[in-house]
mmCIF file with all atom_site columns, C-alpha atoms in Angstrom:
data_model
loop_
_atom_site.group_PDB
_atom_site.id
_atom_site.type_symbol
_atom_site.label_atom_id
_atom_site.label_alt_id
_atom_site.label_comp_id
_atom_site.label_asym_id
_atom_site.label_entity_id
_atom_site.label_seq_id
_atom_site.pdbx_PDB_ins_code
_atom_site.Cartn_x
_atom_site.Cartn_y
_atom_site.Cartn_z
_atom_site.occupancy
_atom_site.B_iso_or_equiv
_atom_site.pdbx_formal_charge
_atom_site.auth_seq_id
_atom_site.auth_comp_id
_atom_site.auth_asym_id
_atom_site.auth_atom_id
_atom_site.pdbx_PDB_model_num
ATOM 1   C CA . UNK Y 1 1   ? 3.864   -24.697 31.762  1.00 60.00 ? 1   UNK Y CA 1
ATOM 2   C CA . UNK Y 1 2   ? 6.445   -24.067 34.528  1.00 69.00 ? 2   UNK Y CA 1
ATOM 3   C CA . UNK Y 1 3   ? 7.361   -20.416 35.813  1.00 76.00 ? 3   UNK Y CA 1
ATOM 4   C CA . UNK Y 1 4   ? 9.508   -18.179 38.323  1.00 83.00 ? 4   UNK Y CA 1
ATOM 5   C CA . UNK Y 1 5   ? 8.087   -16.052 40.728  1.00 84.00 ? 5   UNK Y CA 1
ATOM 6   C CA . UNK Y 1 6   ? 10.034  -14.457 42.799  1.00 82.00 ? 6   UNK Y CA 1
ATOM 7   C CA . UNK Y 1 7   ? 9.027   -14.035 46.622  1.00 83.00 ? 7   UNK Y CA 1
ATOM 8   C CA . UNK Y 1 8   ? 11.246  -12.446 48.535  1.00 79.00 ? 8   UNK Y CA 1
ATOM 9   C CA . UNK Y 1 9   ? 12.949  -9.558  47.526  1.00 78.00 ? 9   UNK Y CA 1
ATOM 10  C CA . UNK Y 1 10  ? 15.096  -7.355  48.926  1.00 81.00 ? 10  UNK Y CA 1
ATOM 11  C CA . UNK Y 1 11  ? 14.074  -3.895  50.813  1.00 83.00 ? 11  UNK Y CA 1
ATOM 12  C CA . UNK Y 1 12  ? 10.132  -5.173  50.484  1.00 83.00 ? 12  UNK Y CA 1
ATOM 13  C CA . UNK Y 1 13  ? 7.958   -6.313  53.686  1.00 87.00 ? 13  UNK Y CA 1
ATOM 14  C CA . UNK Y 1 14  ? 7.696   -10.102 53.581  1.00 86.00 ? 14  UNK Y CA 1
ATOM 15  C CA . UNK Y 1 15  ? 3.322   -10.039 53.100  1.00 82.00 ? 15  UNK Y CA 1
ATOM 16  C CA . UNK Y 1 16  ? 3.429   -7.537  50.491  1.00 84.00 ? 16  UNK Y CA 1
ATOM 17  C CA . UNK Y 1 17  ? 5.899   -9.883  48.431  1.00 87.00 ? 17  UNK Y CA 1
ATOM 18  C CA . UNK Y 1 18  ? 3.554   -13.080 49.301  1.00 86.00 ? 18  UNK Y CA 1
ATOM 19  C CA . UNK Y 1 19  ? 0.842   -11.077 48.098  1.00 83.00 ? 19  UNK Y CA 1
ATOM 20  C CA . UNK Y 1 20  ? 2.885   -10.148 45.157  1.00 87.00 ? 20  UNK Y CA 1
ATOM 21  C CA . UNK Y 1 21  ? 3.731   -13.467 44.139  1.00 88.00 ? 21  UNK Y CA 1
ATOM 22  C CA . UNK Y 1 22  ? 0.116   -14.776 44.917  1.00 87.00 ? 22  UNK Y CA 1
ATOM 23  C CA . UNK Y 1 23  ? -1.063  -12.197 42.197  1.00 87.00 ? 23  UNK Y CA 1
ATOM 24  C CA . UNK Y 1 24  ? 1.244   -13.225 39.858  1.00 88.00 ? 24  UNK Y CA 1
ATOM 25  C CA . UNK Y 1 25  ? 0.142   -16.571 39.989  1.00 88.00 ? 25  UNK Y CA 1
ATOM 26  C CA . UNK Y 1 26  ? -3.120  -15.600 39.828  1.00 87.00 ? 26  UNK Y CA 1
ATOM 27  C CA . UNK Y 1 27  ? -2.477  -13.609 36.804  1.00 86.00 ? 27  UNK Y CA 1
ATOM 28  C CA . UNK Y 1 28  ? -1.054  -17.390 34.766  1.00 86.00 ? 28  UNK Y CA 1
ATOM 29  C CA . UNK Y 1 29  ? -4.269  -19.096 35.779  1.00 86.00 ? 29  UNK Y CA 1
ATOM 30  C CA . UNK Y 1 30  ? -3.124  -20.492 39.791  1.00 87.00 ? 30  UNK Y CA 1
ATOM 31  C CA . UNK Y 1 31  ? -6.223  -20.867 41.389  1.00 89.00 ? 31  UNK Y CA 1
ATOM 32  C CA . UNK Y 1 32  ? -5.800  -18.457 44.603  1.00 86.00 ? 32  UNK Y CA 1
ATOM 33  C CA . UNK Y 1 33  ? -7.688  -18.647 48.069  1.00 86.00 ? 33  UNK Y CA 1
ATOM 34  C CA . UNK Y 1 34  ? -7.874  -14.767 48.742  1.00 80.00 ? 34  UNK Y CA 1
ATOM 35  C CA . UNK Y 1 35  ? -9.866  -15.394 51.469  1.00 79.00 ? 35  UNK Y CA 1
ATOM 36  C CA . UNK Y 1 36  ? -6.771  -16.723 53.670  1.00 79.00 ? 36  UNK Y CA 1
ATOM 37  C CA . UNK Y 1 37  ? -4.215  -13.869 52.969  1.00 72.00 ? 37  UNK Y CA 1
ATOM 38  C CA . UNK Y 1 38  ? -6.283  -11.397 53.736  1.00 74.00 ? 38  UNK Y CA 1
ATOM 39  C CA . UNK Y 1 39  ? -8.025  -12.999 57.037  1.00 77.00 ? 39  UNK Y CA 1
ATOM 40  C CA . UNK Y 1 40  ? -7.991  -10.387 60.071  1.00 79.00 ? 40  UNK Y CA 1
ATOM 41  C CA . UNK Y 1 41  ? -8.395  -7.323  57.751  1.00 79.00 ? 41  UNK Y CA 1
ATOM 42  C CA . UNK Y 1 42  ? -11.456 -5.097  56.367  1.00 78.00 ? 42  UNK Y CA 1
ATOM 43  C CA . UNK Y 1 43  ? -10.839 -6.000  52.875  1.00 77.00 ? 43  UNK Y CA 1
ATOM 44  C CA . UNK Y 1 44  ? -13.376 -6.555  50.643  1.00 75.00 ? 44  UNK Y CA 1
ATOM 45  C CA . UNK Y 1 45  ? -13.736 -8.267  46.995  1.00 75.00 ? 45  UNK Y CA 1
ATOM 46  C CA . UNK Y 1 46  ? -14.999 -5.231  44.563  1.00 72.00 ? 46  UNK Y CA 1
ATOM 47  C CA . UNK Y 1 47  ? -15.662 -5.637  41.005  1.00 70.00 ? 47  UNK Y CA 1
ATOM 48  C CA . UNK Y 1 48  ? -13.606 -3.702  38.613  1.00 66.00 ? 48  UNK Y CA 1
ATOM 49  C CA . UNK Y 1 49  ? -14.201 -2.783  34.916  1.00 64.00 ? 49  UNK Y CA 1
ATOM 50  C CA . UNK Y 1 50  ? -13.287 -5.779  32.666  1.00 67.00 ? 50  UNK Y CA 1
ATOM 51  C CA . UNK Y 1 51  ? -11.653 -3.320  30.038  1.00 62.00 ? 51  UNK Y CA 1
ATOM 52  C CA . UNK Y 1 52  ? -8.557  -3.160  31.974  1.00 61.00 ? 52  UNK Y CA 1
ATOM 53  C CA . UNK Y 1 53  ? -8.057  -6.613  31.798  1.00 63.00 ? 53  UNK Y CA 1
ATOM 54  C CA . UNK Y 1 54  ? -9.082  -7.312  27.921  1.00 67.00 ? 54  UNK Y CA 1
ATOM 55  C CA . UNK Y 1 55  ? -5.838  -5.424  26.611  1.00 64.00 ? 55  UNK Y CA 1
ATOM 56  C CA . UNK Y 1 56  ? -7.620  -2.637  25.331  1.00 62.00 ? 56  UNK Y CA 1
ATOM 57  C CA . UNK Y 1 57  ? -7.016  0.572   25.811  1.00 62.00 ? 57  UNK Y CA 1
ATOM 58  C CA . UNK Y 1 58  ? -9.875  3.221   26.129  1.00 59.00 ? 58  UNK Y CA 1
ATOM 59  C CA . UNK Y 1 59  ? -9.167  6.737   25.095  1.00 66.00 ? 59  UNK Y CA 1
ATOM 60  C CA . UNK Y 1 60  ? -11.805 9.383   25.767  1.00 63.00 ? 60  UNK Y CA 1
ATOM 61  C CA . UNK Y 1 61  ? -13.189 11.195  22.420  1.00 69.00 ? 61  UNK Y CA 1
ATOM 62  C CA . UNK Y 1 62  ? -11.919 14.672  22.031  1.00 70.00 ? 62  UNK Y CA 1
ATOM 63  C CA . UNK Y 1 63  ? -14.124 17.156  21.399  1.00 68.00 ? 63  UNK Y CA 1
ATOM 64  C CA . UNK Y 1 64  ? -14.221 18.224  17.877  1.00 69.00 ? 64  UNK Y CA 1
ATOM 65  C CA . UNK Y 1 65  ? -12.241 21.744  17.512  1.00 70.00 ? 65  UNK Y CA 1
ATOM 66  C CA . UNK Y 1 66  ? -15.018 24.348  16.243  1.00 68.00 ? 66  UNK Y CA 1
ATOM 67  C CA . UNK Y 1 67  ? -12.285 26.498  14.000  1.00 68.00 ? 67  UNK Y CA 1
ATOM 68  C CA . UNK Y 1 68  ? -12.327 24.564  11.117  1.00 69.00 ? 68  UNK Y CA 1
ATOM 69  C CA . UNK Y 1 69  ? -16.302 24.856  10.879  1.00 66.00 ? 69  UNK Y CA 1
ATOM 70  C CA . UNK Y 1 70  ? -16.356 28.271  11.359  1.00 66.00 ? 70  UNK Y CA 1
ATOM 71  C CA . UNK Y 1 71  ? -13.431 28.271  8.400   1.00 65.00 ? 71  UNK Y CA 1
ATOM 72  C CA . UNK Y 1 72  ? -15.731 26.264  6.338   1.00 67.00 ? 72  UNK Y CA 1
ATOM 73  C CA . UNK Y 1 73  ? -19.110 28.409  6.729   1.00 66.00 ? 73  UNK Y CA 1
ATOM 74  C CA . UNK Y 1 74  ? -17.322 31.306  5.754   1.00 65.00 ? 74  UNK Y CA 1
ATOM 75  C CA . UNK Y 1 75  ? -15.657 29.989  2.496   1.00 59.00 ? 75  UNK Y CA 1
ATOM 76  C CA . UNK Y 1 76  ? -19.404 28.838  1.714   1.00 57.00 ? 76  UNK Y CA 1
ATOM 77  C CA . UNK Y 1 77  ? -20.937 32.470  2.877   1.00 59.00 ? 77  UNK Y CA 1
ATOM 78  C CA . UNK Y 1 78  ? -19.381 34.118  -0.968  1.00 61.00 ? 78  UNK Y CA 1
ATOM 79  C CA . UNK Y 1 79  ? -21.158 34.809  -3.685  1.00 62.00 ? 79  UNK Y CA 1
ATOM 80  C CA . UNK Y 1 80  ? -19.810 31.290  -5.085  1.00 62.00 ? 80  UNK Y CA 1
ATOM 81  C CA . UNK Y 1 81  ? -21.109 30.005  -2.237  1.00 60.00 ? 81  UNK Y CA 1
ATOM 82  C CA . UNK Y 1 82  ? -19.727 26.340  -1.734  1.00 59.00 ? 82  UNK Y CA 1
ATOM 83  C CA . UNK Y 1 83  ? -19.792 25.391  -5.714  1.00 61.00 ? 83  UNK Y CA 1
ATOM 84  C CA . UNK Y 1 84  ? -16.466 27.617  -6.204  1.00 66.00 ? 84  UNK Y CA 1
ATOM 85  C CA . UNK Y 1 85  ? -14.985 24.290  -7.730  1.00 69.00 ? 85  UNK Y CA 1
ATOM 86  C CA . UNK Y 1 86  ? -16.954 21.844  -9.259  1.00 69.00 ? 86  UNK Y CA 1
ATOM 87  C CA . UNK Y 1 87  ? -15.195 18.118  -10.081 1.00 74.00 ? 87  UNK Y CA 1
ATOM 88  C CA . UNK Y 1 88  ? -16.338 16.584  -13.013 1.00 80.00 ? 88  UNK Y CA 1
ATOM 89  C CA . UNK Y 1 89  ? -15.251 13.944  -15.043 1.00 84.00 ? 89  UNK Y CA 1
ATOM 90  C CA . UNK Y 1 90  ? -15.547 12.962  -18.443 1.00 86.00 ? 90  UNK Y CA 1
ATOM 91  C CA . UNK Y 1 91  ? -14.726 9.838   -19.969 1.00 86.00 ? 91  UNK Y CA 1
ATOM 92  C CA . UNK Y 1 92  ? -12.104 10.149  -22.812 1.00 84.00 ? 92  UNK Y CA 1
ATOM 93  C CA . UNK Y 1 93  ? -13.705 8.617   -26.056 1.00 82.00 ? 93  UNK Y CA 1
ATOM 94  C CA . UNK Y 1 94  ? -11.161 6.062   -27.091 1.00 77.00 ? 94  UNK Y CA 1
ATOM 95  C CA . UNK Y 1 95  ? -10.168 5.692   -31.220 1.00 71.00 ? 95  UNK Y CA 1
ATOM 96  C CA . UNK Y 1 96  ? -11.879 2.582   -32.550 1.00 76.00 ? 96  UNK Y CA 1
ATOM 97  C CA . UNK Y 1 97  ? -8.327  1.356   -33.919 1.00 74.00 ? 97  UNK Y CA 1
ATOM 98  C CA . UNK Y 1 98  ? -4.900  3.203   -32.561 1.00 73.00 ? 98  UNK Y CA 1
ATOM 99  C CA . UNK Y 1 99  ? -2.909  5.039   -35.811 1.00 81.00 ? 99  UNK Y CA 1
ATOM 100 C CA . UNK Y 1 100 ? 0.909   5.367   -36.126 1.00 85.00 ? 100 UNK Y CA 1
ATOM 101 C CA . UNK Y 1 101 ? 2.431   7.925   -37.228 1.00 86.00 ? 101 UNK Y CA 1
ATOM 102 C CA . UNK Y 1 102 ? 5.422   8.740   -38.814 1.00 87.00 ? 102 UNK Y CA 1
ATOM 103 C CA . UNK Y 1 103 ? 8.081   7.106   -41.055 1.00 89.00 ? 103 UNK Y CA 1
ATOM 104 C CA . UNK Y 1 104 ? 8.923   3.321   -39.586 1.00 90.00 ? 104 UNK Y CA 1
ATOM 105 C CA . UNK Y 1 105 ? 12.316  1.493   -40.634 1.00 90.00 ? 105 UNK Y CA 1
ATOM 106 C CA . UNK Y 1 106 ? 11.127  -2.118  -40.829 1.00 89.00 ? 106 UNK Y CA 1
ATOM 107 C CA . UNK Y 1 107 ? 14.950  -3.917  -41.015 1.00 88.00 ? 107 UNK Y CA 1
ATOM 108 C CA . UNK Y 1 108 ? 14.445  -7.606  -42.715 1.00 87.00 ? 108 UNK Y CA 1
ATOM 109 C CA . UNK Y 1 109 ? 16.460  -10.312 -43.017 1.00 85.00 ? 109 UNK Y CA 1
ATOM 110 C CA . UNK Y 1 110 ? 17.597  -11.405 -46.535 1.00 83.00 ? 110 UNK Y CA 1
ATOM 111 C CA . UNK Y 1 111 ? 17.060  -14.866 -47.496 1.00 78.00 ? 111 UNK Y CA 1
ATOM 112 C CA . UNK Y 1 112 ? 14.474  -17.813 -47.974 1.00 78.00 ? 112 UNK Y CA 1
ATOM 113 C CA . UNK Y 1 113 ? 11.615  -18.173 -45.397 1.00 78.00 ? 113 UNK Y CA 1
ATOM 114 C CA . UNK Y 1 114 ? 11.781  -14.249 -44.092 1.00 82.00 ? 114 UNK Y CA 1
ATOM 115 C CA . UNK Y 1 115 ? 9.889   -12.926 -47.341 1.00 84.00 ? 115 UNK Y CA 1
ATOM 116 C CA . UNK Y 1 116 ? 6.262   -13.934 -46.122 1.00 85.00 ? 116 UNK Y CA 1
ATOM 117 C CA . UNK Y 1 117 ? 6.822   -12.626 -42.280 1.00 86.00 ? 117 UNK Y CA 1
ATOM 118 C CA . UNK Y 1 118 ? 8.761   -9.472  -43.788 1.00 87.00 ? 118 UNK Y CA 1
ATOM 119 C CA . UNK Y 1 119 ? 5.859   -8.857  -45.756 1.00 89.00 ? 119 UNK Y CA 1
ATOM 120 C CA . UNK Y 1 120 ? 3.133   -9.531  -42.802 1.00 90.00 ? 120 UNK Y CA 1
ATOM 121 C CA . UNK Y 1 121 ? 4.923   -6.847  -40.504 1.00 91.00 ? 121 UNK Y CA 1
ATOM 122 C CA . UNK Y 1 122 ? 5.226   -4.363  -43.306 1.00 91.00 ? 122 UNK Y CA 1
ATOM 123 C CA . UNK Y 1 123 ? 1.561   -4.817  -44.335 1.00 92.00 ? 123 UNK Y CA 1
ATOM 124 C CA . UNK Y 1 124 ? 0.231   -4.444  -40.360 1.00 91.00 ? 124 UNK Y CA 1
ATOM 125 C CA . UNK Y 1 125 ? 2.392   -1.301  -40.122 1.00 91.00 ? 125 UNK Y CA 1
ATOM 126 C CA . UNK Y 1 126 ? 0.984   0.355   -43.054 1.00 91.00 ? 126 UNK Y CA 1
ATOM 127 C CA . UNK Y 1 127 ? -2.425  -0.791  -42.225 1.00 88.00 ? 127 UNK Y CA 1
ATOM 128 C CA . UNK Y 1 128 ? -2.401  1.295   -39.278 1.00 87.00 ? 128 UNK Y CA 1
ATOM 129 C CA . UNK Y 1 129 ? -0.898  4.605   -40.699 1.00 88.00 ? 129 UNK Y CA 1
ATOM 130 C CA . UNK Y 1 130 ? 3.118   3.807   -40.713 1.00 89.00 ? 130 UNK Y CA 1
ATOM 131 C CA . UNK Y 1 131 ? 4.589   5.210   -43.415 1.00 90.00 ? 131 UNK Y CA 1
ATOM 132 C CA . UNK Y 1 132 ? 7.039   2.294   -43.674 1.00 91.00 ? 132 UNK Y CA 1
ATOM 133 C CA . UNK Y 1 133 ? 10.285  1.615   -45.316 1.00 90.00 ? 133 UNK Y CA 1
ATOM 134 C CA . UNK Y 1 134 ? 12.096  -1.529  -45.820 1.00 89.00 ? 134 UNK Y CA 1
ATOM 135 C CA . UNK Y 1 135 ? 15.468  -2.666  -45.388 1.00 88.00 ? 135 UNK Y CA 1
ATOM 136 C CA . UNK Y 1 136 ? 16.582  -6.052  -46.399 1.00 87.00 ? 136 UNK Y CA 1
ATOM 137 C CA . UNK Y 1 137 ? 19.973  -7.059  -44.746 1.00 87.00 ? 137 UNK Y CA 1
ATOM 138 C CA . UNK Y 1 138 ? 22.090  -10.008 -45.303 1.00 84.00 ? 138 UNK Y CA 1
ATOM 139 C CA . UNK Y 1 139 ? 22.665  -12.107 -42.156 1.00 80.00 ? 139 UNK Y CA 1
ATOM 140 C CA . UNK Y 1 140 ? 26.457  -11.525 -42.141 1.00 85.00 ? 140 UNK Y CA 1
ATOM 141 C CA . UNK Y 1 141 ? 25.921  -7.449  -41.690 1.00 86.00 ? 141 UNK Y CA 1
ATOM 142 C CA . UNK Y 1 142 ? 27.577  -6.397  -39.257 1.00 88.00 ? 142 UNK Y CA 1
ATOM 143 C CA . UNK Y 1 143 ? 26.422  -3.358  -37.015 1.00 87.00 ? 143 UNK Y CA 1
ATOM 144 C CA . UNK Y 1 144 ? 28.824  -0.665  -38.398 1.00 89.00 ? 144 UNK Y CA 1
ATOM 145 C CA . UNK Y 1 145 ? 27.905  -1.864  -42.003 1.00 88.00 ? 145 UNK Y CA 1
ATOM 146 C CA . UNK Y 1 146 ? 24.083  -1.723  -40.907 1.00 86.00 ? 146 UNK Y CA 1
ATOM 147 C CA . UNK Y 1 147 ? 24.626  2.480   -39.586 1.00 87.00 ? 147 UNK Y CA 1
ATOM 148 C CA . UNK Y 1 148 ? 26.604  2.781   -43.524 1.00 88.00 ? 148 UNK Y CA 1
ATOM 149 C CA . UNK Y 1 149 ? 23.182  1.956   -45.242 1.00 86.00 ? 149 UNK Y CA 1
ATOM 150 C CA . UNK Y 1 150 ? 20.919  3.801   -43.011 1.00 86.00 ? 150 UNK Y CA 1
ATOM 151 C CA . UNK Y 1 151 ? 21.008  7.402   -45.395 1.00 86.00 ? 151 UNK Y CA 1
ATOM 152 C CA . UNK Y 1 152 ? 20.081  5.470   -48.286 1.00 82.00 ? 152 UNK Y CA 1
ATOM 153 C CA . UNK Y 1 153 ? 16.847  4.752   -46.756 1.00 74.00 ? 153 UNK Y CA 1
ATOM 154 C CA . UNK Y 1 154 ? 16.467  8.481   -45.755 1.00 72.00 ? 154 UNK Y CA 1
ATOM 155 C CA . UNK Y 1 155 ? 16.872  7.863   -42.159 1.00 60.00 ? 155 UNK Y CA 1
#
């Protein structure tokens, strides 16, 4: 890993940038001797809380705000008291088989092979309540000749 730190710096006194630059060093994992930059002075090493440097941030709990509780005890003080609604739920009982209702246009094609599925779809319809009514088109019907036969089907 290579870096820039920058030393000296305009409008700053020359040992405050050292120190500056030290710290920044520091901070990337330079191992510092504090020890000689700070020889002649008073200063001291002092432990400081490690929270600062873990990249958390603390926030202090608030306290919590006592209106809504006093809200709350009197909507429970009524002669409902706090039961005023009541959730329940109930399961909705499903139908053993769905049902169609209704008439149902069931629109086959005309020819060999198409009887037997024709007669499958019309069969499951009507087993499950479709009133159903088939049409049996030609394969060459065209969709303007389809809409002409409709009312004789009663649609």
């Amino acid at each position: 890993d290579t870096g820039t730190v920058p030393l000296l710096r305009d409008g700053r006194d020359e040992p405050d940038a050292v120190r500056t630059a030290l710290a920044s060093l520091y901070l990337r994992g330079v191992e510092v001797d504090w020890s000689v930059g700070w020889s002649g002075t008073d200063v001291r090493r002092v432990d400081l809380p490690t929270y600062a440097f873990q990249r958390r941030r603390f926030w202090p709990e608030a306290a919590p705000d006592p209106a809504p509780a006093a809200w709350r005890r009197r909507g429970s003080a009524g002669p409902a008291g706090p039961r005023r609604y009541r959730i329940a739920w109930e399961p909705l009982a499903v139908p053993e088989e769905p049902r169609l209702s209704g008439r149902w246009l069931l629109v086959t094609p005309d020819g060999p092979g198409a009887e037997d599925t024709a007669l499958a779809c019309e069969q499951a319809l009507a087993g499950h309540g479709a009133d159903v009514v088939v049409m049996r088109v030609g394969a060459a019907v065209e969709r303007d000749e389809l809409a002409l036969m409709l009312p004789e089907f009663g649609t």
